[in-house]
GROMACS .gro file of C-alpha atoms in nm:
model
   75
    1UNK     CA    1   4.202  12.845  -5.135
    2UNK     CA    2   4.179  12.511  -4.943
    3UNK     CA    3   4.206  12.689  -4.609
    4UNK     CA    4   4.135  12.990  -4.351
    5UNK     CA    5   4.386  13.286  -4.458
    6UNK     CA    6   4.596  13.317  -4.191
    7UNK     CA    7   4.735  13.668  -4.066
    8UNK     CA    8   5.008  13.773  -3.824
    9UNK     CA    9   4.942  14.069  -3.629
   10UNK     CA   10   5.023  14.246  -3.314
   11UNK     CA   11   4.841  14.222  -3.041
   12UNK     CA   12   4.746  14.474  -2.729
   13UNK     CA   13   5.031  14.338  -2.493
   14UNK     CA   14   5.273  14.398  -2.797
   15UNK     CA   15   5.344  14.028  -2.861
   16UNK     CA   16   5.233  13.873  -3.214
   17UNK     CA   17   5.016  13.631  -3.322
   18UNK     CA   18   4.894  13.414  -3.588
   19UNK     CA   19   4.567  13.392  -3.643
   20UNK     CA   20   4.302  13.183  -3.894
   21UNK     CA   21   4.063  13.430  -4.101
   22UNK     CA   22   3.747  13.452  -3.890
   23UNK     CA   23   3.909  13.270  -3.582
   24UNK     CA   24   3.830  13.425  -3.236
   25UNK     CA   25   4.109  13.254  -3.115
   26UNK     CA   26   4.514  13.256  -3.243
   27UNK     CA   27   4.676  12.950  -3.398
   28UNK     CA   28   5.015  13.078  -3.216
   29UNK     CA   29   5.158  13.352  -2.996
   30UNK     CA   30   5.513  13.469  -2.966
   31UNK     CA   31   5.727  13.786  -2.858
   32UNK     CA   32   5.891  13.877  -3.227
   33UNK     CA   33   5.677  13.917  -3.591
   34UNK     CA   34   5.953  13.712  -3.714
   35UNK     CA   35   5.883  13.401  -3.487
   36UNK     CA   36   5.494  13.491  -3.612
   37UNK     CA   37   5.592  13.504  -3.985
   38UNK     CA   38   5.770  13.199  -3.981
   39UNK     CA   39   5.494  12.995  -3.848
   40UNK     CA   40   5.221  13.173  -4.113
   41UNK     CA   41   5.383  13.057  -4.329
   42UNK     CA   42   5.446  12.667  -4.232
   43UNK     CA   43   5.068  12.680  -4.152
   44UNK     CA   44   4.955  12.858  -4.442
   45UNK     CA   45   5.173  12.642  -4.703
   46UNK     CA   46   5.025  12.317  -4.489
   47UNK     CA   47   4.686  12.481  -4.550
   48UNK     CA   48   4.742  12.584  -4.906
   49UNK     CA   49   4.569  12.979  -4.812
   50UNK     CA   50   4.731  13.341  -4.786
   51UNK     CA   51   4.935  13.462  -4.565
   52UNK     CA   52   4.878  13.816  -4.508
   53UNK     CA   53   5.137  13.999  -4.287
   54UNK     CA   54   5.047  14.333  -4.122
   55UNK     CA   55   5.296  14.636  -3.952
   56UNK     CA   56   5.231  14.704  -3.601
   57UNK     CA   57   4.945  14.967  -3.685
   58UNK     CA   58   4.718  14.711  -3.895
   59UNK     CA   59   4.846  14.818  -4.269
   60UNK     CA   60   4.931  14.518  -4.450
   61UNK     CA   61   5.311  14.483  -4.514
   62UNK     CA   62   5.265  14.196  -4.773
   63UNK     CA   63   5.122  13.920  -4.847
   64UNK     CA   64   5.243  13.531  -4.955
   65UNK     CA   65   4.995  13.316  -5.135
   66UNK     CA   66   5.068  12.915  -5.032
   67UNK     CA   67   4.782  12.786  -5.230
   68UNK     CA   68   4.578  12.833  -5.574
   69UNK     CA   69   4.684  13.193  -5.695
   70UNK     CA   70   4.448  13.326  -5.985
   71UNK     CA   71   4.759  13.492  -6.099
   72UNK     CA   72   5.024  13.288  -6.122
   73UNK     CA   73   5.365  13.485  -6.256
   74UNK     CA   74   5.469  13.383  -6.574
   75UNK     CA   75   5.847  13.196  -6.643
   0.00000   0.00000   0.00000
């Protein structure tokens, strides 16, 4: 991975953000996970990392890969 995975969580106010892998601060802040989502992933595809969405009570939901994936599916 070129870049800093980026994940989208909620934070303590109960608005969402996007935020770089080791970051103290957020790469973006909105009001829906939707709005967060779509940003991860325009930052993580320009980054070529993961993009690792979580629910509101820190599981991870799923995760999109943007970059090198050591598993690539097969066609």
């Amino acid at each position: 991975m070129k870049g800093r995975n980026q994940h989208v969580t909620k934070r303590a106010d109960g608005s969402w953000q996007v935020k770089g892998e080791g970051a103290s601060r957020a790469s973006f802040v909105t009001t829906t996970q939707r709005d967060a989502i779509n940003r991860g992933r325009i930052i993580s595809s320009n980054q070529q990392s993961e993009l690792i969405i979580h629910r509101p009570d820190g599981r991870i939901r799923a995760r999109d890969s943007y970059g090198f994936d050591p598993f690539p599916p097969r066609d």
